[in-house]
Coordinates of C-alpha atoms in Angstrom, one line a residue:
M1430 CA 0.0 0.0 0.0
S1431 CA 1.5 3.4 -0.9
P1432 CA 1.1 6.4 1.2
D1433 CA -1.7 8.9 0.6
F1434 CA -0.9 12.5 1.7
R1435 CA -4.0 14.4 2.6
V1436 CA -4.2 17.5 4.8
T1437 CA -6.5 17.2 7.8
K1438 CA -7.3 20.3 9.7
I1439 CA -8.3 19.7 13.3
T1440 CA -9.6 21.9 16.1
Y1441 CA -8.9 21.5 19.8
R1442 CA -12.1 19.4 20.0
D1443 CA -10.6 16.7 17.7
L1444 CA -7.8 15.5 20.0
D1445 CA -8.6 11.8 20.2
I1446 CA -6.6 10.9 17.1
F1447 CA -3.5 8.6 17.2
P1448 CA -0.7 8.2 16.3
V1449 CA 0.4 11.8 15.8
I1450 CA 3.9 12.8 14.9
V1451 CA 5.0 16.4 15.6
D1452 CA 8.2 18.2 14.8
Y1453 CA 10.4 19.5 17.6
D1454 CA 14.0 20.9 17.3
M1455 CA 15.8 18.5 19.7
E1456 CA 19.2 19.9 18.8
E1457 CA 18.3 23.4 19.9
G1458 CA 15.7 22.3 22.5
K1459 CA 13.0 24.5 21.1
C1460 CA 9.6 24.1 19.5
R1461 CA 8.8 24.3 15.8
G1462 CA 5.4 24.6 14.2
M1463 CA 2.8 22.5 15.9
S1464 CA 4.9 21.8 18.9
A1465 CA 5.0 25.5 19.6
R1466 CA 1.2 25.6 19.7
I1467 CA 1.1 22.5 22.0
D1468 CA 3.6 24.2 24.3
L1469 CA 1.7 27.5 24.3
F1470 CA -1.6 25.8 25.2
S1471 CA 0.1 23.6 27.9
Y1472 CA 1.8 26.6 29.5
G1473 CA 5.4 25.4 28.6
A1474 CA 4.9 21.8 29.9
L1475 CA 6.3 20.4 26.6
T1476 CA 9.5 22.4 26.8
A1477 CA 9.9 21.5 30.5
E1478 CA 9.7 17.8 29.6
I1479 CA 12.3 18.1 26.8
E1480 CA 14.6 20.2 28.9
K1481 CA 14.9 17.2 31.3
L1482 CA 16.7 15.3 28.6
K1483 CA 20.4 15.6 28.9
G1484 CA 23.4 13.9 27.3
E1485 CA 22.5 10.4 26.1
G1486 CA 18.8 11.0 26.8
R1487 CA 18.9 14.0 24.4
R1488 CA 20.9 12.1 21.8
F1489 CA 18.3 9.2 22.0
A1490 CA 15.5 11.8 21.5
I1491 CA 17.2 13.2 18.4
E1492 CA 17.9 9.8 16.9
E1493 CA 14.8 7.9 17.9
G1494 CA 12.0 10.4 18.8
V1495 CA 10.1 10.6 22.1
M1496 CA 6.6 9.5 23.0
I1497 CA 4.7 12.1 25.1
R1498 CA 1.9 10.9 27.2
K1499 CA 1.8 13.5 29.9
K1500 CA -1.7 14.4 30.9
G1501 CA -2.8 17.8 29.7
L1502 CA -0.5 18.0 26.7
I1503 CA -3.2 18.2 24.0
F1504 CA -3.7 14.8 22.4
T1505 CA -5.8 12.3 24.4
S1506 CA -3.5 9.2 23.7
G1507 CA -0.3 11.2 23.6
F1508 CA 1.9 12.0 20.6
F1509 CA 5.4 11.4 19.2
L1510 CA 8.0 14.1 18.9
F1511 CA 10.6 13.7 16.1
D1512 CA 13.2 16.2 15.0
F1513 CA 12.2 16.5 11.4
N1514 CA 15.6 18.1 10.6
Y1515 CA 17.3 14.9 11.7
F1516 CA 14.8 12.4 10.2
M1517 CA 14.3 14.1 6.8
Q1518 CA 18.1 13.7 6.2
D1519 CA 17.3 10.0 6.1
S1520 CA 13.7 9.5 4.9
E1521 CA 14.2 5.7 4.9
K1522 CA 14.8 5.8 8.6
F1523 CA 11.8 8.0 9.1
A1524 CA 9.7 5.6 7.0
E1525 CA 11.0 2.7 9.1
K1526 CA 9.9 4.5 12.3
I1527 CA 6.4 5.2 10.8
N1528 CA 6.1 1.5 9.7
S1529 CA 7.1 0.3 13.2
L1530 CA 3.9 1.9 14.6
N1531 CA 2.1 -0.8 12.6
M1532 CA -1.0 1.4 12.1
P1533 CA -3.1 1.8 8.9
L1534 CA -3.1 5.6 9.3
V1535 CA -0.5 8.0 10.8
Y1536 CA -1.0 11.7 11.3
I1537 CA 2.1 13.8 10.7
E1538 CA 2.5 17.5 11.3
N1539 CA 2.1 19.4 8.0
S1540 CA 5.5 21.1 8.3
D1541 CA 6.1 24.4 6.5
R1542 CA 9.9 23.9 7.0
F1543 CA 10.4 20.4 5.7
D1544 CA 9.2 18.7 2.5
L1545 CA 7.7 15.3 3.6
T1546 CA 7.2 14.0 0.0
P1547 CA 10.4 11.9 0.2
L1548 CA 8.5 9.6 2.5
I1549 CA 6.5 8.5 -0.5
G1550 CA 9.5 6.8 -2.1
A1551 CA 11.0 5.7 1.2
G1552 CA 8.7 2.7 1.8
V1553 CA 6.0 4.0 4.1
K1554 CA 3.3 1.3 4.2
C1555 CA 0.4 3.2 5.6
R1556 CA -1.8 6.2 4.8
I1557 CA -0.4 9.5 6.0
E1558 CA -2.6 12.5 6.8
L1559 CA -0.8 15.8 7.2
L1560 CA -2.1 17.5 10.3
E1561 CA -2.8 21.2 10.9
F1562 CA -4.5 23.1 13.7

């Protein structure tokens, strides 16, 4: 099955979707795009969680991503933070991460900074919906 990119606009009432992948600048430790909105509406709780990651924990977050399930951080079932800058340098690795979720549909932040179309040729085996608030 080849990926199907469709843009899905959600409101803050549509937060029961899963899995959601959101961009976060792990190298610089700051929000980008949708993660900035999540952080704003959670009064900085997202930034506070990421700032706890130091050394190997930060390196792991950059290379593997982070699952956020903390109550009160927008999405009901939690969400994944990935540094799109890191993952888009190796779209096959990003596709592998997406495929490992073993879901028929994955929501990915519709980034205005990174072109996600390389995922189409990288072996993604599910439908992808690009997510916007």
